[in-house]
PDB file of C-alpha atoms and ligand atoms in Angstrom:
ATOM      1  CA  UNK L   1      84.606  86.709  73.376  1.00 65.00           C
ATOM      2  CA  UNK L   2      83.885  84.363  76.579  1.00 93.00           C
ATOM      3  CA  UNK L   3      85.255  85.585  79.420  1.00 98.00           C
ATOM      4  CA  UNK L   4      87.473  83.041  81.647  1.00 98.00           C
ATOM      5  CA  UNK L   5      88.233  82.193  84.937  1.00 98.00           C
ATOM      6  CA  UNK L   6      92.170  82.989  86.137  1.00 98.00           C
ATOM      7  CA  UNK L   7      94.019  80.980  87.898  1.00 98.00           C
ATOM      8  CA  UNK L   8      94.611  81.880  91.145  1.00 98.00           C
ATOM      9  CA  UNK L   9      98.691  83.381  91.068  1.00 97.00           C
ATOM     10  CA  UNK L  10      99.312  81.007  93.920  1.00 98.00           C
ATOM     11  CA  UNK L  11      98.865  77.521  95.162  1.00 98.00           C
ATOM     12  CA  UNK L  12      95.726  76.673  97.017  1.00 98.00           C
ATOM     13  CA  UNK L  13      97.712  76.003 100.308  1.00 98.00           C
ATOM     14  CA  UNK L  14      99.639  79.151  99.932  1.00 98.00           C
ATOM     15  CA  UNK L  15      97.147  81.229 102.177  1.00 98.00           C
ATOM     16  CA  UNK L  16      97.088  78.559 105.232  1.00 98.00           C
ATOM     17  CA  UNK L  17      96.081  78.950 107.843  1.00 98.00           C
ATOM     18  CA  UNK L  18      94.663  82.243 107.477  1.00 98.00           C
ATOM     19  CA  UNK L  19      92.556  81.100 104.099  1.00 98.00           C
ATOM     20  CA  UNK L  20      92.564  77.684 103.838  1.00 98.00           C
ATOM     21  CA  UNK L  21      92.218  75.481 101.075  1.00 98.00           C
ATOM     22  CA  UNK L  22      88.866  74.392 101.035  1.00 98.00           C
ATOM     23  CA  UNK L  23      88.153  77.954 100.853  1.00 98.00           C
ATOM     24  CA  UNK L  24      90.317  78.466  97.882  1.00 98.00           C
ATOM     25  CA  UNK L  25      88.852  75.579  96.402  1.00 98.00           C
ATOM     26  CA  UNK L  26      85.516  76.432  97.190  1.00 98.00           C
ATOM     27  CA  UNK L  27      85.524  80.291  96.652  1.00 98.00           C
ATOM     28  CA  UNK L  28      87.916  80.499  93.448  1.00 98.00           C
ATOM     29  CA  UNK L  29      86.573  76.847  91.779  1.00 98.00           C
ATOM     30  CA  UNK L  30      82.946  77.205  92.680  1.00 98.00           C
ATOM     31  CA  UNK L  31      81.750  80.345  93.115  1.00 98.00           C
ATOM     32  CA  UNK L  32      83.625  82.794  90.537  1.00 98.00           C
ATOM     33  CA  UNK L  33      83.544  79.977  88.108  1.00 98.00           C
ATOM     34  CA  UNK L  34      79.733  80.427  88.595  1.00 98.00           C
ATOM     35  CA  UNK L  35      79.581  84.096  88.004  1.00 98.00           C
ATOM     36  CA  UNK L  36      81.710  83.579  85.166  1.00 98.00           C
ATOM     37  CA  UNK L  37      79.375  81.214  83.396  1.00 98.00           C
ATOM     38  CA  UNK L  38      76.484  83.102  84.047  1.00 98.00           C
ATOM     39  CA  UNK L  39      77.991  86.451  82.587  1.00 98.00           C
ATOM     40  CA  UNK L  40      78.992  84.420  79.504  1.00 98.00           C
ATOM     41  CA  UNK L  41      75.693  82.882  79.645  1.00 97.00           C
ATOM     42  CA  UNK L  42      73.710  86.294  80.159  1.00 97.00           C
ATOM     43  CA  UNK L  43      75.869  88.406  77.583  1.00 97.00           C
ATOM     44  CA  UNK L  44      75.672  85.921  74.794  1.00 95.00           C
ATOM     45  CA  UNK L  45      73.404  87.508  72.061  1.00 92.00           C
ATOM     46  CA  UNK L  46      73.266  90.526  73.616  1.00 94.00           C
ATOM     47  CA  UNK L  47      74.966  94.182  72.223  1.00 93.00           C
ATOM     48  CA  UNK L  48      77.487  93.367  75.538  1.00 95.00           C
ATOM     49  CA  UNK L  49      78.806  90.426  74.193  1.00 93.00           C
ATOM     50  CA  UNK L  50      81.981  92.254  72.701  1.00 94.00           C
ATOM     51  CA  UNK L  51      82.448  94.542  75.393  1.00 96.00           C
ATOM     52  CA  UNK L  52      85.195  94.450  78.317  1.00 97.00           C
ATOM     53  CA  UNK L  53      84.138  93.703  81.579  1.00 97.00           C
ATOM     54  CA  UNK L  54      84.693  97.158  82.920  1.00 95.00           C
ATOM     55  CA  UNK L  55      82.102  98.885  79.684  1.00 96.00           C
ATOM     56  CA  UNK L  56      79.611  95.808  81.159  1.00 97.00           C
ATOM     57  CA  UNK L  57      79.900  96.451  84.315  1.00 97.00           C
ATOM     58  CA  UNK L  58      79.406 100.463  83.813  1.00 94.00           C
ATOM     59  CA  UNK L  59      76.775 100.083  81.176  1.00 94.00           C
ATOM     60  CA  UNK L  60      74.607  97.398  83.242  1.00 96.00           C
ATOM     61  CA  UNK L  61      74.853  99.228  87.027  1.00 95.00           C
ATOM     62  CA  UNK L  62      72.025 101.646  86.051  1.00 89.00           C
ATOM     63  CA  UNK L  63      69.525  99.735  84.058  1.00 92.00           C
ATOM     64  CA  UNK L  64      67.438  97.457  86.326  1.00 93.00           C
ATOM     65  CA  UNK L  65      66.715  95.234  83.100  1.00 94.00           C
ATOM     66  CA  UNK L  66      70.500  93.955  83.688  1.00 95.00           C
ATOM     67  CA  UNK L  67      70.347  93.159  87.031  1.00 97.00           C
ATOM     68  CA  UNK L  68      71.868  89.840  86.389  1.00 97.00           C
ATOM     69  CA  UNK L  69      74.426  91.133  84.227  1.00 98.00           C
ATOM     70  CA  UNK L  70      75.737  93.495  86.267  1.00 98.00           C
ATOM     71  CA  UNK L  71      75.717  91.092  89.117  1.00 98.00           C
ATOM     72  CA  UNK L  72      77.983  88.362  87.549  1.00 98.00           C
ATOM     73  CA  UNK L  73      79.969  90.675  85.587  1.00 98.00           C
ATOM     74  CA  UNK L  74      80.827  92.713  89.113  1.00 98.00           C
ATOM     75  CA  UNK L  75      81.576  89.724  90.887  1.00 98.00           C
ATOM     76  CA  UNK L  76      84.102  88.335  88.315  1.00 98.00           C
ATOM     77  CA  UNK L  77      86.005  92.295  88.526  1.00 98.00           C
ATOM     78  CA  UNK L  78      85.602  91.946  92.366  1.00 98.00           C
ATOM     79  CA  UNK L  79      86.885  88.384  92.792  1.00 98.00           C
ATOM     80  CA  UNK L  80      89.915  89.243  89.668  1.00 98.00           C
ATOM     81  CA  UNK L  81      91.337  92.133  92.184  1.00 98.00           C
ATOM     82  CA  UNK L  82      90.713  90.270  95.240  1.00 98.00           C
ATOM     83  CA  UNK L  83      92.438  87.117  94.380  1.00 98.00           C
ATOM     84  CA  UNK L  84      95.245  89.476  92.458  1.00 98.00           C
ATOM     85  CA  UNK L  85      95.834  91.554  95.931  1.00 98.00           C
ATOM     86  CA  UNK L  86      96.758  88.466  98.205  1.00 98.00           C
ATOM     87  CA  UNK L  87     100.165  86.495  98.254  1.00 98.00           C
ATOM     88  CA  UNK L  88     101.832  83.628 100.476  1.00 98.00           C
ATOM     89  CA  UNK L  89     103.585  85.851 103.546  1.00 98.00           C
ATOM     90  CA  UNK L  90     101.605  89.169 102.805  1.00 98.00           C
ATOM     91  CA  UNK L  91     100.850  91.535 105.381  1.00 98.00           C
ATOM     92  CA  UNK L  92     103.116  93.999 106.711  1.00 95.00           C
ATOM     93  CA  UNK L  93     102.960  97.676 105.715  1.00 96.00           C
ATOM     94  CA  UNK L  94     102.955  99.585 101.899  1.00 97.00           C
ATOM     95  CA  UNK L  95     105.805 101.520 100.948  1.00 95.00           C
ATOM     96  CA  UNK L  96     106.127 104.014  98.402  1.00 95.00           C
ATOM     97  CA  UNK L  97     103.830 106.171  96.990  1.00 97.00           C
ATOM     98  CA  UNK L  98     100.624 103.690  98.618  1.00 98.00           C
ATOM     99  CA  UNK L  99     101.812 104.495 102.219  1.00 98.00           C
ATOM    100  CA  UNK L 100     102.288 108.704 101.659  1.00 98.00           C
ATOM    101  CA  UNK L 101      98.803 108.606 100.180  1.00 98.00           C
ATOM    102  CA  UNK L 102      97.508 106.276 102.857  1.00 98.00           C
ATOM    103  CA  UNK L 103      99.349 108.595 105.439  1.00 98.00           C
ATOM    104  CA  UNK L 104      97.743 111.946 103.454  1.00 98.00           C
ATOM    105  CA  UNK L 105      94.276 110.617 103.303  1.00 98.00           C
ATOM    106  CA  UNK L 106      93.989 108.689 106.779  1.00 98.00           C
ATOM    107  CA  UNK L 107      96.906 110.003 109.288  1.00 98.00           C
ATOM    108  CA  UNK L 108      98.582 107.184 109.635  1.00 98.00           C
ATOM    109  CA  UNK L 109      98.763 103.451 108.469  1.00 98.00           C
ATOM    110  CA  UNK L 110      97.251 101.910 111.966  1.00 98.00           C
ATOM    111  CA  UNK L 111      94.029 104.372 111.382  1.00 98.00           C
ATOM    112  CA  UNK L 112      93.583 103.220 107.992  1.00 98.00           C
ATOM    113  CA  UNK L 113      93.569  99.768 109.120  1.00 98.00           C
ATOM    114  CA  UNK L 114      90.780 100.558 111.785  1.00 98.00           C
ATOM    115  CA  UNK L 115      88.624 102.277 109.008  1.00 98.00           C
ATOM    116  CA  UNK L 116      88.530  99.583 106.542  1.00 98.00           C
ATOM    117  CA  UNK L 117      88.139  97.199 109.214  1.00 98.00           C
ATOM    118  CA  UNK L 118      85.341  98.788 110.737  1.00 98.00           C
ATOM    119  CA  UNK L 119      83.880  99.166 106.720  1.00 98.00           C
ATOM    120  CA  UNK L 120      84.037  95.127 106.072  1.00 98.00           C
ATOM    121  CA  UNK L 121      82.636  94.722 109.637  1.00 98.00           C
ATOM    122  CA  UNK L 122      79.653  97.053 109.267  1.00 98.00           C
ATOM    123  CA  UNK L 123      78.660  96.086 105.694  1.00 97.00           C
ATOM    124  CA  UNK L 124      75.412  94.670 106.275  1.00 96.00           C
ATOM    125  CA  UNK L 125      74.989  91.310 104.681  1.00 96.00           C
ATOM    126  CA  UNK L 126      77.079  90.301 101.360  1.00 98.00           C
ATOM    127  CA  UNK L 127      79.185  92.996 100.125  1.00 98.00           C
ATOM    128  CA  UNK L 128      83.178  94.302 100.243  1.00 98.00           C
ATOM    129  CA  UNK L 129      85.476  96.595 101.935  1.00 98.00           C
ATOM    130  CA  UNK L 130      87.752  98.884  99.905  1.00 98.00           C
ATOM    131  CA  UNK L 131      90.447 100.949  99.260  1.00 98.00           C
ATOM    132  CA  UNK L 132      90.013 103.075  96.253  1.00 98.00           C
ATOM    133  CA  UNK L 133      90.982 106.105  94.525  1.00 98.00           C
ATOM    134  CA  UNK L 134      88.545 108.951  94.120  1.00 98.00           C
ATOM    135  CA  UNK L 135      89.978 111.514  91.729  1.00 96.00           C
ATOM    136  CA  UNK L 136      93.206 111.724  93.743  1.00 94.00           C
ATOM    137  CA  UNK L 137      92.935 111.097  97.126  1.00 97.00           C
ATOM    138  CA  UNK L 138      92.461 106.920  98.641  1.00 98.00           C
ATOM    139  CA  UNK L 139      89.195 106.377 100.277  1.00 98.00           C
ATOM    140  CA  UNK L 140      87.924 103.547 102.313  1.00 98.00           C
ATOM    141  CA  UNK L 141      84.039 102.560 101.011  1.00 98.00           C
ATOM    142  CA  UNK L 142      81.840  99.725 101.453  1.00 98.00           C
ATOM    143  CA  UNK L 143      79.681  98.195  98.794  1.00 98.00           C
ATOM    144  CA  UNK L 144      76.725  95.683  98.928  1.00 97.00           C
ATOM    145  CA  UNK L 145      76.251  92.572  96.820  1.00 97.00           C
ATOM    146  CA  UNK L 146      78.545  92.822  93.548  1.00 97.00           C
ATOM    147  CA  UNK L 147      78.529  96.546  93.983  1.00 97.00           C
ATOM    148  CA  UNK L 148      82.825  98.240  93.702  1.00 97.00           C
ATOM    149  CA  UNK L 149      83.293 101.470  93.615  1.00 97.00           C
ATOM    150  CA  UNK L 150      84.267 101.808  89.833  1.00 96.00           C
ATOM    151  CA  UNK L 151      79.942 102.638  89.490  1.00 96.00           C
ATOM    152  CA  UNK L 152      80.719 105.818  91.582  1.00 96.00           C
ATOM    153  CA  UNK L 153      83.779 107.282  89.904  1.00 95.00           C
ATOM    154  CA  UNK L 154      86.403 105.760  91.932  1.00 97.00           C
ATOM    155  CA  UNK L 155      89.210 102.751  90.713  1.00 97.00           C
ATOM    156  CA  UNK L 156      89.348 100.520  93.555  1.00 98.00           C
ATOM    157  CA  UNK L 157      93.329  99.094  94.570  1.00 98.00           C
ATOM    158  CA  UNK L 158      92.194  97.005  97.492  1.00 98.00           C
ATOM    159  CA  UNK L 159      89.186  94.688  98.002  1.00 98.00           C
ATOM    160  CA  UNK L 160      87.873  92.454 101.025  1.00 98.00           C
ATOM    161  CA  UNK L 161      85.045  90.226 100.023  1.00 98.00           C
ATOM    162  CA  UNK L 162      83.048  90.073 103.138  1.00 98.00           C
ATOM    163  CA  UNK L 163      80.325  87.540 101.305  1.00 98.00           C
ATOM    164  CA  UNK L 164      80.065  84.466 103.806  1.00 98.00           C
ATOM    165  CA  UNK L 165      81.792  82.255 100.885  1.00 98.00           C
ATOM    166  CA  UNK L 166      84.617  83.826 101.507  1.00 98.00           C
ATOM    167  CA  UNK L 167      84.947  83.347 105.279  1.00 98.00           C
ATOM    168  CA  UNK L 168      82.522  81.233 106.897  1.00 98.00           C
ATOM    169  CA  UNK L 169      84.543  77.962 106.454  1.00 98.00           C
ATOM    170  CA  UNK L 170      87.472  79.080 108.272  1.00 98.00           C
ATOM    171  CA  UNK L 171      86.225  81.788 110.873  1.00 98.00           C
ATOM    172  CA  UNK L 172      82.620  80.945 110.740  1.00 97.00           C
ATOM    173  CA  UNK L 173      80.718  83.856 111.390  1.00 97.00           C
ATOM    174  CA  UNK L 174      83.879  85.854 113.092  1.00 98.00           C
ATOM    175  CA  UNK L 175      83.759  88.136 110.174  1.00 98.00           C
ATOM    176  CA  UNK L 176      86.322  90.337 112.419  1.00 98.00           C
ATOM    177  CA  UNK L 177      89.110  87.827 113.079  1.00 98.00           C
ATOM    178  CA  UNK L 178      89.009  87.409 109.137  1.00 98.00           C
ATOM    179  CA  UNK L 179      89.874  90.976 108.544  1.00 98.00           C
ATOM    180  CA  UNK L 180      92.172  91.013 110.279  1.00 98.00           C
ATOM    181  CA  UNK L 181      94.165  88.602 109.274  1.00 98.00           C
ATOM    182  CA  UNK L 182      93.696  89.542 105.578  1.00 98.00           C
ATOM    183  CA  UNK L 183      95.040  92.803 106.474  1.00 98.00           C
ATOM    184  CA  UNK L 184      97.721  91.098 108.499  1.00 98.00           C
ATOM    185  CA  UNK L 185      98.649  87.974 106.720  1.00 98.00           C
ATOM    186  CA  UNK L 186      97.715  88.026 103.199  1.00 98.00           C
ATOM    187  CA  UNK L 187      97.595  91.253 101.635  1.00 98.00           C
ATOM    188  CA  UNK L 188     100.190  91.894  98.838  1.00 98.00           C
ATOM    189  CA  UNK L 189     100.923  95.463  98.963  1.00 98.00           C
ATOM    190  CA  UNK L 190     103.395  95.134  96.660  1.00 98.00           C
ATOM    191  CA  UNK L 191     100.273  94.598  94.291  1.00 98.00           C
ATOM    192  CA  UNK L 192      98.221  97.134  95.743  1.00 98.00           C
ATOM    193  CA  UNK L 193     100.876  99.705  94.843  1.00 98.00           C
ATOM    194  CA  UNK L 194     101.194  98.271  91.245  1.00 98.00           C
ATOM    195  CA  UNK L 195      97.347  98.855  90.965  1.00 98.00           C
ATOM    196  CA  UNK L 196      97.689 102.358  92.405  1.00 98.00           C
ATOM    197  CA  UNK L 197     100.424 103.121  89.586  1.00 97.00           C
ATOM    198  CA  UNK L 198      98.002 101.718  87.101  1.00 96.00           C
ATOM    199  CA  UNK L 199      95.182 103.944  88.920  1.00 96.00           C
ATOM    200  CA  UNK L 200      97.191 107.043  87.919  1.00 95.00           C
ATOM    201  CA  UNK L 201      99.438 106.559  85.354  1.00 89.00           C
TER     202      UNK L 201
HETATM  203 ZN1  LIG D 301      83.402  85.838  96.775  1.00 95.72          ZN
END
């Protein structure tokens, strides 16, 4: 079964100013649609072509003969979080269970912030920033490339793509000012905690 790309669950204009539209267009139309049609493209005829994108993902991150695989299959999981954990008017702080487990793991909220900040800043080239679950406690990591932390163990709830796609138009290369206002401005924790509850249900 081909695997599609999802429509983005908001308009293109609903991130302004902080993501613009071009962006959107650009980042959601061009690029995931490209890692999409590669991964269909790559899988087809092979033992993987059944398979969801989580087995592909976990089955191709160890075997350098699926390189490409595993590249196009992680950046269609990365980009399906990413695009799922950002809303019109997001920002603001988690409630719940998210912010005692962001409070147990990192002190408080602000030091969180700082931490993943300083992840998506340091990561070295194309890569993400995230917030994920490792057995029971929330970690901040960094990947490289199409690298999440679902090929160490962990279930990732939050994602920053820090590939120049995702940024460069709007903040050109102020990689800072655009983490910031993604955890400022666009991040739906209501989301986040919905993937936490899915992390440990
Ligand atoms: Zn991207």
């Amino acid at each position: 079964m081909a695997f599609e790309l999802p429509d983005l669950p908001y308009s293109y204009d609903a991130l302004e100013p902080y993501m613009s539209s071009k962006t959107l267009h650009l980042h959601h139309d061009k690029h995931h649609q490209t890692y999409v049609t590669n991964l269909n493209n790559l899988i087809e005829d092979t033992d993987l072509k059944d398979a969801s994108l989580e087995e592909i993902v976990e089955a191709s991150a160890k075997d350098p003969a699926k390189a490409g695989i595993f590249n196009n299959a992680g950046q269609h999981w990365n980009h399906q979080l990413f695009w799922r954990i950002m809303k019109k008017g997001g920002g603001g702080q988690p409630g719940g269970e998210l912010a005692k487990r962001i409070d147990d793991a990192f002190g408080n909220f602000e030091s969180f912030k700082e931490k993943f900040k300083t992840a998506g800043v340091t990561q070295f080239g194309s890569g993400w920033a995230w917030l994920a679950l490792d057995g029971d406690t929330l970690k901040v990591v960094k990947t490289s490339n199409a690298d999440n932390p679902l090929t160490a163990g962990m279930i990732p709830i939050l994602g920053i793509d820090v590939w120049e796609h995702a940024y460069y138009v709007d903040y050109e290369n102020r990689r800072p000012e655009y983490l910031a206002a993604f955890l400022n401005h666009m991040v739906n924790w209501e989301e986040v905690e919905a993937e936490l509850q899915k992390a440990i249900a």
